PDB file of C-alpha atoms in Angstrom:
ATOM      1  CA  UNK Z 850     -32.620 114.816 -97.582  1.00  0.00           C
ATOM      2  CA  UNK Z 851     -30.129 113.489 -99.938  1.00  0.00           C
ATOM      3  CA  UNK Z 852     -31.801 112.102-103.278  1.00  0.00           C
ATOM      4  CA  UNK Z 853     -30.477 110.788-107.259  1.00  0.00           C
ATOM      5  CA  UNK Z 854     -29.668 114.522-107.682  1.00  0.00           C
ATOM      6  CA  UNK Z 855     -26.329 114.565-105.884  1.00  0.00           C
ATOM      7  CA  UNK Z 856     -24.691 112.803-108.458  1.00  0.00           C
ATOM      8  CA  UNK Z 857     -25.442 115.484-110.801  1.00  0.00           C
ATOM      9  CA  UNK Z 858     -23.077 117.957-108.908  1.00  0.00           C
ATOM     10  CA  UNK Z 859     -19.895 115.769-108.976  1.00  0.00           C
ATOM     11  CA  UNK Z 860     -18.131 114.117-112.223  1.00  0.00           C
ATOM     12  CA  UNK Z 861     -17.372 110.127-111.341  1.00  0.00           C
ATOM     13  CA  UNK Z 862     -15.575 108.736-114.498  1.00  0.00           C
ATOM     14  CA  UNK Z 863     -14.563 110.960-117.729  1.00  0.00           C
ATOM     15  CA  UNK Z 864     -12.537 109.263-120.961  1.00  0.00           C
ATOM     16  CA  UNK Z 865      -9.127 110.608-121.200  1.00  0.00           C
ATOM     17  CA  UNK Z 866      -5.099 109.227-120.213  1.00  0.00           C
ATOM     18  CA  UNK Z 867      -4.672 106.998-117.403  1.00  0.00           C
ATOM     19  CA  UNK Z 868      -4.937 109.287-113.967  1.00  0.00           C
ATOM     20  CA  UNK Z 869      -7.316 111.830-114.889  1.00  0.00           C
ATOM     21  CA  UNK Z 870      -9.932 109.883-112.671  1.00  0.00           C
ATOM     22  CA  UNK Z 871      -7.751 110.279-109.914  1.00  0.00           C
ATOM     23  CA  UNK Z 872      -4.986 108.986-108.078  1.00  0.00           C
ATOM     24  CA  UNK Z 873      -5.438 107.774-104.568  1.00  0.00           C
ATOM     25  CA  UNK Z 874      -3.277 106.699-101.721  1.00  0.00           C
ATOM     26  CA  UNK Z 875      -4.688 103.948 -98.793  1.00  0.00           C
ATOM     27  CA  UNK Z 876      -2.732 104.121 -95.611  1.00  0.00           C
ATOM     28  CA  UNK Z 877      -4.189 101.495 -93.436  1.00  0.00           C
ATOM     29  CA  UNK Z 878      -4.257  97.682 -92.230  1.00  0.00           C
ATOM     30  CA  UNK Z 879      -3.282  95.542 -89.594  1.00  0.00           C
ATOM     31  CA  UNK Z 880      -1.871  92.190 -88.955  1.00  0.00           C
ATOM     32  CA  UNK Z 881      -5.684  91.482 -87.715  1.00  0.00           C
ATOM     33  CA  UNK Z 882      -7.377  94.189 -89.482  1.00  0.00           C
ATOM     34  CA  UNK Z 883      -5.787  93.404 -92.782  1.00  0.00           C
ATOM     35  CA  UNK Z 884      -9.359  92.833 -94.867  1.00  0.00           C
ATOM     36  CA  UNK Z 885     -10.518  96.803 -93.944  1.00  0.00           C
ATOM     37  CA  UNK Z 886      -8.372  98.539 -96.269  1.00  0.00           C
ATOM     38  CA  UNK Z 887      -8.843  95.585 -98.816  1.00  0.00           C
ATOM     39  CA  UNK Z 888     -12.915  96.892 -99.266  1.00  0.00           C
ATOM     40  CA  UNK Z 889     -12.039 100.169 -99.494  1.00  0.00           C
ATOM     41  CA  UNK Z 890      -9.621  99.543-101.990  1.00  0.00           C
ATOM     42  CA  UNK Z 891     -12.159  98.032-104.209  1.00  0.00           C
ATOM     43  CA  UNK Z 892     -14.603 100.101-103.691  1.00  0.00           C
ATOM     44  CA  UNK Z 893     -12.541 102.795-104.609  1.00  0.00           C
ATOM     45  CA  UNK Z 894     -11.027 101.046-108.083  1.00  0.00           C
ATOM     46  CA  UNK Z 895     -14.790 101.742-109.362  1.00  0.00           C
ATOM     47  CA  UNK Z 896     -13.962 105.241-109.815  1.00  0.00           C
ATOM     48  CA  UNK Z 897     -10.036 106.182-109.763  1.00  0.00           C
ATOM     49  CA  UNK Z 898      -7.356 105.133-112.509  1.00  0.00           C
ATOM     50  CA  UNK Z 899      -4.896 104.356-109.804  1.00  0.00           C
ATOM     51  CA  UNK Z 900      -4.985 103.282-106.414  1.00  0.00           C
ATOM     52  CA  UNK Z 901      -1.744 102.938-104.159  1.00  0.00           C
ATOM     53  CA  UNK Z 902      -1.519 100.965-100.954  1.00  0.00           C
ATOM     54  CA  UNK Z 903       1.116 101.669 -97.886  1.00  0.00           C
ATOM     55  CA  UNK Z 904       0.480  99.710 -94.382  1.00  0.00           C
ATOM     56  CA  UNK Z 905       2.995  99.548 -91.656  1.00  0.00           C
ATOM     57  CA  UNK Z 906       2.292  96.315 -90.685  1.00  0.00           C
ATOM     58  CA  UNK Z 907      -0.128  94.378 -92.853  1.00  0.00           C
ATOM     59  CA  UNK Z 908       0.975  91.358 -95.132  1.00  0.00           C
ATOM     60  CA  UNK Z 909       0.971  92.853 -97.958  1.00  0.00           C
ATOM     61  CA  UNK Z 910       1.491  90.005 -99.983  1.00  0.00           C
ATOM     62  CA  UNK Z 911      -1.518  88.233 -98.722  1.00  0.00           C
ATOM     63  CA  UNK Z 912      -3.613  91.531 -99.239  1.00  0.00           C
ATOM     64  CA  UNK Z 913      -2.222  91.546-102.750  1.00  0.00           C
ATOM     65  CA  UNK Z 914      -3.728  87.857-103.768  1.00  0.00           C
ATOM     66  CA  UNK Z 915      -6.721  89.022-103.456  1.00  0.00           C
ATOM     67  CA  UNK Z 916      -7.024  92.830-104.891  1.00  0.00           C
ATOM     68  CA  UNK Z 917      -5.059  93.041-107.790  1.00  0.00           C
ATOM     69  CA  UNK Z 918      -5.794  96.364-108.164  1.00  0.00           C
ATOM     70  CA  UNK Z 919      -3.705  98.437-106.200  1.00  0.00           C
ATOM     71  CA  UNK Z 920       0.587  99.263-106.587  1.00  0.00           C
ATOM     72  CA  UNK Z 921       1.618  98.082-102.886  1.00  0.00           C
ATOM     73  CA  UNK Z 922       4.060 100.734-101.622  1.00  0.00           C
ATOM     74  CA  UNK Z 923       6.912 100.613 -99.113  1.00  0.00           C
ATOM     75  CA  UNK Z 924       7.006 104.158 -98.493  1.00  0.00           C
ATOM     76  CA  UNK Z 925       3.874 106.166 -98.838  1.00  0.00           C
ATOM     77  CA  UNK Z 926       3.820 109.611-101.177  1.00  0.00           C
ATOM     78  CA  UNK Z 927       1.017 111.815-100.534  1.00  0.00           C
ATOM     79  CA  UNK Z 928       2.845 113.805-103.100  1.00  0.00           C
ATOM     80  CA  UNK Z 929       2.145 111.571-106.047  1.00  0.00           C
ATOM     81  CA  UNK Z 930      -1.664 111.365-105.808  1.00  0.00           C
ATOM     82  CA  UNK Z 931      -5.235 113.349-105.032  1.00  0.00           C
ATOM     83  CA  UNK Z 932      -6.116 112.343-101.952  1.00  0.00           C
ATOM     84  CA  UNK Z 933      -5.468 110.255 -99.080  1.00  0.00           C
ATOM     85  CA  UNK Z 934      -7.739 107.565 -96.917  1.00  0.00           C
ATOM     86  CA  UNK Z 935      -6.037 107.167 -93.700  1.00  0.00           C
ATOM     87  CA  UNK Z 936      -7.244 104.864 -91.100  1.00  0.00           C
ATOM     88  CA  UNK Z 937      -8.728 101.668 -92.440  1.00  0.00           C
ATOM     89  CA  UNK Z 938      -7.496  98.479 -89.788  1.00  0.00           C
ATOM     90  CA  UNK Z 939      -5.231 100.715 -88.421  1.00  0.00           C
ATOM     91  CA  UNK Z 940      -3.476 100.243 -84.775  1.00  0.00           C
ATOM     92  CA  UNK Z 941      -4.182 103.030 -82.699  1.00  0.00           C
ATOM     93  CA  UNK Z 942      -0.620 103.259 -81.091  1.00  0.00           C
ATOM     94  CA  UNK Z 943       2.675 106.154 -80.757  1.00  0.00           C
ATOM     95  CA  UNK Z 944       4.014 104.536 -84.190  1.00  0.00           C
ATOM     96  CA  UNK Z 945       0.734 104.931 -86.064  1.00  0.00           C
ATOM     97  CA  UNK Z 946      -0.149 108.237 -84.574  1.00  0.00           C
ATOM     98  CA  UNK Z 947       2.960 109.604 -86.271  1.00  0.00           C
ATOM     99  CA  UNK Z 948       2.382 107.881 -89.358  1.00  0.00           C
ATOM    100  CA  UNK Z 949      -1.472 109.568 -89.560  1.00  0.00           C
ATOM    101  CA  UNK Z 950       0.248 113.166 -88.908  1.00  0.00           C
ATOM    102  CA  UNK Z 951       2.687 113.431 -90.990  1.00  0.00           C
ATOM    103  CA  UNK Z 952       0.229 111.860 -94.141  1.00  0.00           C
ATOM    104  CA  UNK Z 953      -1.787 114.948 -93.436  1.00  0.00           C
ATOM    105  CA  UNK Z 954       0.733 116.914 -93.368  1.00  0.00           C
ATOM    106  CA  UNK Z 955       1.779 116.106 -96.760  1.00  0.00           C
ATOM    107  CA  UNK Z 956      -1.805 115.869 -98.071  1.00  0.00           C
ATOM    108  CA  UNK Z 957      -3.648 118.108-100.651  1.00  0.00           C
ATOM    109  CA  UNK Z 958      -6.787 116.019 -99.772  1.00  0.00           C
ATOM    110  CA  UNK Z 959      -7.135 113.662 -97.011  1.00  0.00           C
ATOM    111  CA  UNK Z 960     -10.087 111.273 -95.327  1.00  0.00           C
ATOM    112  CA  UNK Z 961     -10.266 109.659 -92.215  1.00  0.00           C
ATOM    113  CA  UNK Z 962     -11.875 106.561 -91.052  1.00  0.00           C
ATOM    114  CA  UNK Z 963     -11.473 104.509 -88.077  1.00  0.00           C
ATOM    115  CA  UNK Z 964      -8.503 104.761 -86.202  1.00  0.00           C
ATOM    116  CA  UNK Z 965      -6.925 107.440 -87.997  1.00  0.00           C
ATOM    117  CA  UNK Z 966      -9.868 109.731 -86.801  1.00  0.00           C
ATOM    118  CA  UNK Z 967      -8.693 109.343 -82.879  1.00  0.00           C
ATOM    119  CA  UNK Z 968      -4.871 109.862 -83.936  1.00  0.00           C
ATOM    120  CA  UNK Z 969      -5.131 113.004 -85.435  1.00  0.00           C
ATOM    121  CA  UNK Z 970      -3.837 116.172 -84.578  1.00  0.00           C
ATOM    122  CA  UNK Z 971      -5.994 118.259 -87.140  1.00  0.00           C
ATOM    123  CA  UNK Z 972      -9.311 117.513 -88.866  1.00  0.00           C
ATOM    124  CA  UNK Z 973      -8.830 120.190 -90.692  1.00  0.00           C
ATOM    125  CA  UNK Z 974      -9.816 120.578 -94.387  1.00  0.00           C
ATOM    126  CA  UNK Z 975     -10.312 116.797 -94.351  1.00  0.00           C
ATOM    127  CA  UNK Z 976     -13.422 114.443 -94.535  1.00  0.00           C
ATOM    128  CA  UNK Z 977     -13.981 112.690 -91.356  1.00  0.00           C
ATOM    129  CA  UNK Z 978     -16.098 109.425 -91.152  1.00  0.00           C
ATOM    130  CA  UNK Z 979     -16.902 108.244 -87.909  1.00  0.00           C
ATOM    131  CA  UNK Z 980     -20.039 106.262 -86.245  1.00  0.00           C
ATOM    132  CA  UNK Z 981     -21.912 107.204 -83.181  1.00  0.00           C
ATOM    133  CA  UNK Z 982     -19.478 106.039 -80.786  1.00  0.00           C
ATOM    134  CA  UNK Z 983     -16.175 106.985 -82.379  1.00  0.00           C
ATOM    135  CA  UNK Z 984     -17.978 110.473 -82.800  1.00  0.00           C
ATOM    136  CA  UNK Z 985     -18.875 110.775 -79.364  1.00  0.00           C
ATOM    137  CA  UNK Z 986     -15.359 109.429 -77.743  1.00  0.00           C
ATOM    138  CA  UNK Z 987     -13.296 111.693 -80.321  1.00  0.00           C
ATOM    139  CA  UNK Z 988     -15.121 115.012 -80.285  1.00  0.00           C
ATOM    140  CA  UNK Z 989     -16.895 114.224 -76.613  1.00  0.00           C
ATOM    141  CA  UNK Z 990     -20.333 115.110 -77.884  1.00  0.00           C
ATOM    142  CA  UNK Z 991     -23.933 113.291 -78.019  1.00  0.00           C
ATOM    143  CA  UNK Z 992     -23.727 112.135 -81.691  1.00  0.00           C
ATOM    144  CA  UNK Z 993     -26.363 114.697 -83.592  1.00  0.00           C
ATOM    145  CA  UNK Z 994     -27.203 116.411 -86.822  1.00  0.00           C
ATOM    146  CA  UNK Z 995     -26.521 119.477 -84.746  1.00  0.00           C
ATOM    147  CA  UNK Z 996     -23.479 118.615 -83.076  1.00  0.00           C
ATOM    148  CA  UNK Z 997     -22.077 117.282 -86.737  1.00  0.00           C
ATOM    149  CA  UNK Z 998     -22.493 120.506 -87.954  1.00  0.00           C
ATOM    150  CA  UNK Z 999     -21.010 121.966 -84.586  1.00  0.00           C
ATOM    151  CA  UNK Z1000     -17.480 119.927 -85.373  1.00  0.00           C
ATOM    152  CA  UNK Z1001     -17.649 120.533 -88.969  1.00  0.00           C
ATOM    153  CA  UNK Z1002     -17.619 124.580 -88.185  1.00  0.00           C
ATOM    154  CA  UNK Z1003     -14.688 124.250 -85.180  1.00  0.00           C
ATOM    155  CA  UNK Z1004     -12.934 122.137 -87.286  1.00  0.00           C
ATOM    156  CA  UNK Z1005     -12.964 123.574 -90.997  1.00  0.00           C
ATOM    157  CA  UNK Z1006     -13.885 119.978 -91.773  1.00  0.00           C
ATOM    158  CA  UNK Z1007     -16.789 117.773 -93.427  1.00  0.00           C
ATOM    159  CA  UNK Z1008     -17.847 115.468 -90.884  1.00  0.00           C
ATOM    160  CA  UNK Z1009     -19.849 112.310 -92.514  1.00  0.00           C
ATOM    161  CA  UNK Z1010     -21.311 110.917 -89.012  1.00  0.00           C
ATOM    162  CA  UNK Z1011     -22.590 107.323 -90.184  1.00  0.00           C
ATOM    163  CA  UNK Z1012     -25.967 105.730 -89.065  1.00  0.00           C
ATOM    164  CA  UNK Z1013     -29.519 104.924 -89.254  1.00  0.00           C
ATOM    165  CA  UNK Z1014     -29.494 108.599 -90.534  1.00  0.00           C
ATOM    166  CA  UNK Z1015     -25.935 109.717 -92.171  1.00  0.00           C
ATOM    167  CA  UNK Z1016     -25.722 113.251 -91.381  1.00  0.00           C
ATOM    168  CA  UNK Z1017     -23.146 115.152 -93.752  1.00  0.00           C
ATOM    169  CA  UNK Z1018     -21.863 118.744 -92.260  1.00  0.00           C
ATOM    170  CA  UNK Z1019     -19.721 121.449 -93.234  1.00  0.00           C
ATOM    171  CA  UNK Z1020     -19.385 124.592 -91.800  1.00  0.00           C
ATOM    172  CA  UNK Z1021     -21.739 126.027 -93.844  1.00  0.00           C
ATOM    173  CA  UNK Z1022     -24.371 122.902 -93.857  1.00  0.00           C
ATOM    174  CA  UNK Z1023     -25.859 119.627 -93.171  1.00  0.00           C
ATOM    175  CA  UNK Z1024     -27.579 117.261 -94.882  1.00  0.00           C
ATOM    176  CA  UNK Z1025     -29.570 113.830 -94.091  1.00  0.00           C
ATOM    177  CA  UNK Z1026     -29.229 110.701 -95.911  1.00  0.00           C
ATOM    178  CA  UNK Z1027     -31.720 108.031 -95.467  1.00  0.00           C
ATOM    179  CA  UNK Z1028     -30.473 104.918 -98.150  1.00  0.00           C
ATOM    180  CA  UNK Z1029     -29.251 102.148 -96.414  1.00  0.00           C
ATOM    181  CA  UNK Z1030     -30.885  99.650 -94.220  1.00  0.00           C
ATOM    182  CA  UNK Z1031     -30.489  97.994 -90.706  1.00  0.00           C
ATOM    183  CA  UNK Z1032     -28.296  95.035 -92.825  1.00  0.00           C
ATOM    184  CA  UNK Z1033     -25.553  97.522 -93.337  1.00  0.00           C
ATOM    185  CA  UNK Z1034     -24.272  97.340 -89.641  1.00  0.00           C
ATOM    186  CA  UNK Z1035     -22.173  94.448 -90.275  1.00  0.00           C
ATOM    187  CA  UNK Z1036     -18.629  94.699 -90.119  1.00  0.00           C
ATOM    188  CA  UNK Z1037     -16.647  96.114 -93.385  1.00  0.00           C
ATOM    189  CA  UNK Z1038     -19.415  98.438 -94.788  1.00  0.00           C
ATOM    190  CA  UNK Z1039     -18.013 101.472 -93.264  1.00  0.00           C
ATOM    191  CA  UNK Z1040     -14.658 100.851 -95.260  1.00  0.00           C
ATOM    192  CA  UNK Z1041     -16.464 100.543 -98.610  1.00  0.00           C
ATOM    193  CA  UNK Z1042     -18.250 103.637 -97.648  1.00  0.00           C
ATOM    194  CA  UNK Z1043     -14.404 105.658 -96.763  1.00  0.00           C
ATOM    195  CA  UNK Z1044     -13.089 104.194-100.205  1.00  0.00           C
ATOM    196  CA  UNK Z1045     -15.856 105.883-102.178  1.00  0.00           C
ATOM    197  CA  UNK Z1046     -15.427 109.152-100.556  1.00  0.00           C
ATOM    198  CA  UNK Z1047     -12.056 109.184-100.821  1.00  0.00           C
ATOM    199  CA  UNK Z1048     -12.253 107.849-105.215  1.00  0.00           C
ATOM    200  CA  UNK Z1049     -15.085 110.331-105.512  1.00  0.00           C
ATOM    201  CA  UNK Z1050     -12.967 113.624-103.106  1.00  0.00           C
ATOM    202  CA  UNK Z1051     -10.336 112.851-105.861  1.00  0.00           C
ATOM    203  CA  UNK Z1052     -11.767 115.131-108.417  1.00  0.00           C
ATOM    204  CA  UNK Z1053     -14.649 116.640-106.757  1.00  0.00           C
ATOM    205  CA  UNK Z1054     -15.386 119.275-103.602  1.00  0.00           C
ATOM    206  CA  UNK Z1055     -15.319 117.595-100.071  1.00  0.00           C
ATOM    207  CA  UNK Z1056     -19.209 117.994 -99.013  1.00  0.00           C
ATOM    208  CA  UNK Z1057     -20.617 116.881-102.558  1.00  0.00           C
ATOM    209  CA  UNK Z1058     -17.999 113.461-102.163  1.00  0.00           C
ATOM    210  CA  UNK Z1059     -19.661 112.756 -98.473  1.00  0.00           C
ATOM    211  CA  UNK Z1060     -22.885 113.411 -99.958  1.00  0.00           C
ATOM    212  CA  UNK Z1061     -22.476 111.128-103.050  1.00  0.00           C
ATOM    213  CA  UNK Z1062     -20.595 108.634-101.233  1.00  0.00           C
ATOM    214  CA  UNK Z1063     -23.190 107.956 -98.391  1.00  0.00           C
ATOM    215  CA  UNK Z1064     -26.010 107.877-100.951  1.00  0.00           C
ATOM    216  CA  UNK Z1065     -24.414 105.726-103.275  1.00  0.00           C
ATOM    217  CA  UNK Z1066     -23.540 103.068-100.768  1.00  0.00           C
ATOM    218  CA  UNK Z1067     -26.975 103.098 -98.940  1.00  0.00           C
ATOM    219  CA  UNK Z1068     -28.685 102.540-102.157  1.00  0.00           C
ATOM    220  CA  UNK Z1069     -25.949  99.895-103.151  1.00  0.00           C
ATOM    221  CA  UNK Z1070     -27.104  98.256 -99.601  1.00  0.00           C
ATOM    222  CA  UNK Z1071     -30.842  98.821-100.326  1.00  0.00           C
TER     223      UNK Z1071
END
């Protein structure tokens, strides 16, 4: 079970120029779903320097009032940053599904959420954060500690599968988180959950970021 000592093994801030906390891209939103990618991105300002934010059909202006702290993009770059969170309020159509591919193609670090997670054609080497049901409907299994470590080993992948009980796989492991309480099933929490995996996978190794990033926003809830 996941405890305090997790944040031992990853580095969240350090002093130093403007970037070395990380850079991160958020590829996400909707013209309904335009507040998802809005709570990851400040969850996520916590920890990186720099935070930029592509959506294909989101008013970005609108999004922009209220986070100012974020460079809106027209044209996203995975090129130009650490890592990647794909998915937040995103469509799940043809258009999109291209989108989500050829981000991960591009990525050196990626994490999924939401709709991004039944658009793509890989999971691999990325983090994947899905509940019980998207679990279930995407990998067609009975949403388990087991079976999260059963995707995480076909897929070369960490799987984060949120709930009561997070359960954070790799191939090689799994581990239980218990922070959090029944409060934290309302809408939006997932999203700050992706945006602190995604700040902390900047700069630190894939299944110590899920780890951190469940605790830490469980205990937040708590």
């Amino acid at each position: 079970m996941l405890t305090r000592a997790i944040l031992k093994k990853i580095v969240l801030t350090r002093p130093g120029r403007k970037g070395d906390n990380g850079r991160l891209l958020v590829a996400g939103g909707s013209k309904k779903y335009h507040g998802a990618p809005l709570l990851a991105i400040e969850a996520a300002s916590r920890f990186v320097d720099l935070i930029y934010y592509y959506s294909p059909h989101a008013p970005n202006a609108q999004v922009k009032q209220k986070n100012k702290c974020f460079i809106s993009v027209e044209k996203p770059n995975p090129n130009r940053v650490d890592c990647v969170l794909i998915g937040n309020g995103l469509d799940v159509n043809p258009e999109n599904k291209r989108l989500v591919n050829q981000l991960l193609k591009k990525s050196k670090r990626a994490v999924l959420d939401a709709g991004a997670i039944r658009m793509a054609g890989s999971f691999e080497g990325t983090i994947v954060t899905p509940h019980a049901r998207e679990f279930e409907d995407v990998f067609k299994l009975k949403a388990s500690k087991a079976n999260a470590l059963r995707v995480a080993k076909q897929n070369n992948c960490v799987v984060l599968l949120k709930g009561k009980i997070d359960f954070i796989a790799s191939p090689a492991r799994v581990r239980e988180n218990r922070t959090g309480n029944e409060v934290m099933t309302r809408g939006g929490t997932g999203d700050v959950l992706a945006g602190l995996c995604a700040a902390i996978y900047c700069k630190n190794p894939a299944f110590e970021s899920a780890c951190a990033a469940a605790w830490i926003n469980g205990r937040a809830g708590d």
